[in-house]
Amino acid sequence: MDVGETVMKVALGSDHAGLALKRMIAEWLHRDGHQVLDEGTFSEESCDYPDFALKVARRVAGGEAERGIAVCATGIGMAMVANKVPGVRAAVCNDLYTARYSRLHNDANVLALGARVIGPGVAEEIVRTWMETPFEGGRHSRRLSKMAEAETSGKGEA
């Protein structure tokens, strides 16, 4: 970990399809000095991704973790479920550009990855970029406020 980098508590979860990548991510996060809250799964037996997406999202929304990372086959299901939890802004990122801008412009607090979409090398770069990129603020803060308002009103109106 470089001087000036922030150590974070990261909730980490996967289904069976994402288990191997989740284990790698845990190693990378530990290596970089972050604390990992592993929400499962812990076996390759078939399981339901919503269970683990919700555990990660609730840790982040509840303030027990600053960030969350959820892994399934595509990342899509994890993001869809995590975004049902108020206060969560989950983004599926399959490249460095989306990882960077999900943080810069959207202040994404949950990263969803597809273990069958990206390989470990790309995944490591995405995780590192996403963890290190700050929220830009400014005009993007106004947009996040509109997102939060739509979320709390339940109407989806901006």
Coordinates of C-alpha atoms in Angstrom, one line a residue:
M1 CA 0.0 0.0 0.0
D2 CA 1.4 3.4 -1.0
V3 CA 1.7 6.3 1.4
G4 CA -1.5 8.3 1.5
E5 CA -3.8 5.4 0.5
T6 CA -6.8 4.7 2.6
V7 CA -7.2 1.4 4.3
M8 CA -10.8 0.3 4.0
K9 CA -13.1 -2.4 5.3
V10 CA -14.5 -4.3 2.3
A11 CA -17.5 -6.7 2.3
L12 CA -16.8 -9.5 -0.2
G13 CA -19.3 -12.1 -1.4
S14 CA -19.8 -14.5 -4.2
D15 CA -22.0 -17.4 -5.4
H16 CA -20.4 -20.7 -6.5
A17 CA -19.5 -19.3 -9.9
G18 CA -17.5 -16.5 -8.4
L19 CA -15.9 -18.4 -5.5
A20 CA -12.4 -18.8 -7.1
L21 CA -12.2 -15.1 -8.1
K22 CA -13.6 -14.0 -4.7
R23 CA -10.7 -15.9 -3.0
M24 CA -8.2 -14.1 -5.3
I25 CA -9.8 -10.7 -4.6
A26 CA -9.6 -11.4 -0.8
E27 CA -5.8 -12.1 -1.2
W28 CA -5.3 -8.9 -3.2
L29 CA -7.2 -6.8 -0.7
H30 CA -5.3 -8.2 2.2
R31 CA -2.0 -7.7 0.4
D32 CA -3.0 -4.0 0.0
G33 CA -3.8 -3.7 3.7
H34 CA -7.6 -3.7 3.5
Q35 CA -9.8 -5.5 6.0
V36 CA -12.1 -8.1 4.3
L37 CA -15.5 -9.1 5.6
D38 CA -16.1 -12.4 3.8
E39 CA -19.8 -12.9 3.4
G40 CA -19.5 -16.3 1.6
T41 CA -20.1 -18.5 -0.2
F42 CA -17.4 -20.9 1.0
S43 CA -18.1 -23.9 -1.2
E44 CA -18.5 -24.7 -4.9
E45 CA -22.0 -26.1 -4.2
S46 CA -24.7 -24.4 -6.3
C47 CA -26.2 -21.5 -4.3
D48 CA -28.3 -18.4 -4.9
Y49 CA -26.4 -15.2 -5.7
P50 CA -29.1 -12.9 -4.1
D51 CA -28.2 -14.2 -0.6
F52 CA -24.6 -13.0 -0.9
A53 CA -25.4 -9.8 -2.8
L54 CA -27.7 -8.8 0.0
K55 CA -25.1 -9.6 2.7
V56 CA -22.5 -7.4 1.0
A57 CA -25.0 -4.6 0.2
R58 CA -26.4 -4.5 3.8
R59 CA -22.8 -4.3 5.2
V60 CA -22.1 -1.3 3.0
A61 CA -25.5 0.4 3.5
G62 CA -25.2 -0.2 7.3
G63 CA -21.8 1.5 7.4
E64 CA -20.0 -1.7 8.5
A65 CA -18.0 -1.6 5.3
E66 CA -16.9 1.3 3.2
R67 CA -17.0 -0.7 0.0
G68 CA -18.3 -4.0 -1.2
I69 CA -17.4 -6.4 -4.0
A70 CA -19.7 -9.1 -5.2
V71 CA -18.8 -11.8 -7.8
C72 CA -21.0 -14.1 -9.8
A73 CA -20.9 -15.5 -13.3
T74 CA -21.6 -12.1 -15.0
G75 CA -21.8 -9.6 -12.1
I76 CA -25.2 -8.6 -13.4
G77 CA -27.4 -10.5 -10.9
M78 CA -25.2 -9.3 -8.0
A79 CA -25.6 -5.7 -9.1
M80 CA -29.3 -5.9 -9.6
V81 CA -29.9 -7.4 -6.2
A82 CA -27.4 -5.1 -4.4
N83 CA -29.1 -2.0 -5.9
K84 CA -32.3 -3.0 -4.2
V85 CA -30.7 -2.0 -0.9
P86 CA -31.2 1.7 -0.2
G87 CA -27.9 3.6 -0.2
V88 CA -26.1 1.1 -2.4
R89 CA -24.7 2.1 -5.8
A90 CA -23.5 -1.1 -7.4
A91 CA -21.8 -1.1 -10.8
V92 CA -20.9 -4.0 -13.0
C93 CA -17.4 -3.3 -14.3
N94 CA -15.7 -5.4 -16.9
D95 CA -12.9 -2.9 -17.8
L96 CA -10.8 -0.2 -16.3
Y97 CA -12.8 2.7 -17.8
T98 CA -16.0 1.6 -16.2
A99 CA -14.2 0.9 -12.9
R100 CA -12.7 4.3 -12.9
Y101 CA -15.8 6.2 -13.9
S102 CA -18.2 4.3 -11.6
R103 CA -16.2 5.8 -8.8
L104 CA -15.4 9.2 -10.2
H105 CA -18.9 10.1 -11.4
N106 CA -21.2 7.7 -9.6
D107 CA -19.4 7.1 -6.2
A108 CA -20.2 3.4 -6.7
N109 CA -19.8 1.7 -3.3
V110 CA -20.3 -1.9 -4.5
L111 CA -18.3 -3.4 -7.4
A112 CA -19.9 -6.3 -9.2
L113 CA -17.7 -8.6 -11.3
G114 CA -18.3 -11.5 -13.6
A115 CA -16.0 -14.4 -13.1
R116 CA -16.9 -15.9 -16.4
V117 CA -16.6 -12.6 -18.2
I118 CA -13.1 -11.4 -17.1
G119 CA -9.9 -13.2 -16.2
P120 CA -8.0 -12.8 -13.0
G121 CA -5.4 -10.4 -14.4
V122 CA -8.1 -7.9 -15.6
A123 CA -10.1 -8.5 -12.5
E124 CA -7.1 -7.5 -10.3
E125 CA -6.6 -4.3 -12.3
I126 CA -10.3 -3.5 -12.1
V127 CA -10.3 -4.0 -8.3
R128 CA -7.2 -1.9 -7.8
T129 CA -8.5 0.9 -10.0
W130 CA -11.9 0.9 -8.4
M131 CA -10.5 0.8 -4.8
E132 CA -8.0 3.7 -5.6
T133 CA -10.3 6.0 -7.5
P134 CA -11.9 8.8 -5.4
F135 CA -15.4 10.3 -6.0
E136 CA -15.0 13.6 -8.0
G137 CA -17.9 15.4 -6.3
G138 CA -18.9 18.7 -7.9
R139 CA -21.8 18.4 -10.4
H140 CA -21.8 14.6 -9.7
S141 CA -22.9 15.2 -6.1
R142 CA -26.1 16.9 -7.4
R143 CA -26.8 13.8 -9.5
L144 CA -26.3 11.4 -6.6
S145 CA -28.7 13.5 -4.6
K146 CA -31.3 13.0 -7.3
M147 CA -30.6 9.2 -7.3
A148 CA -31.1 9.1 -3.5
E149 CA -34.3 11.2 -3.7
A150 CA -35.7 8.8 -6.3
E151 CA -34.7 5.9 -4.1
T152 CA -36.4 7.2 -1.0
S153 CA -39.5 8.5 -2.7
G154 CA -40.1 5.1 -4.2
K155 CA -41.5 6.7 -7.4
G156 CA -38.3 6.6 -9.5
E157 CA -38.9 10.2 -10.5
A158 CA -36.0 12.5 -10.9

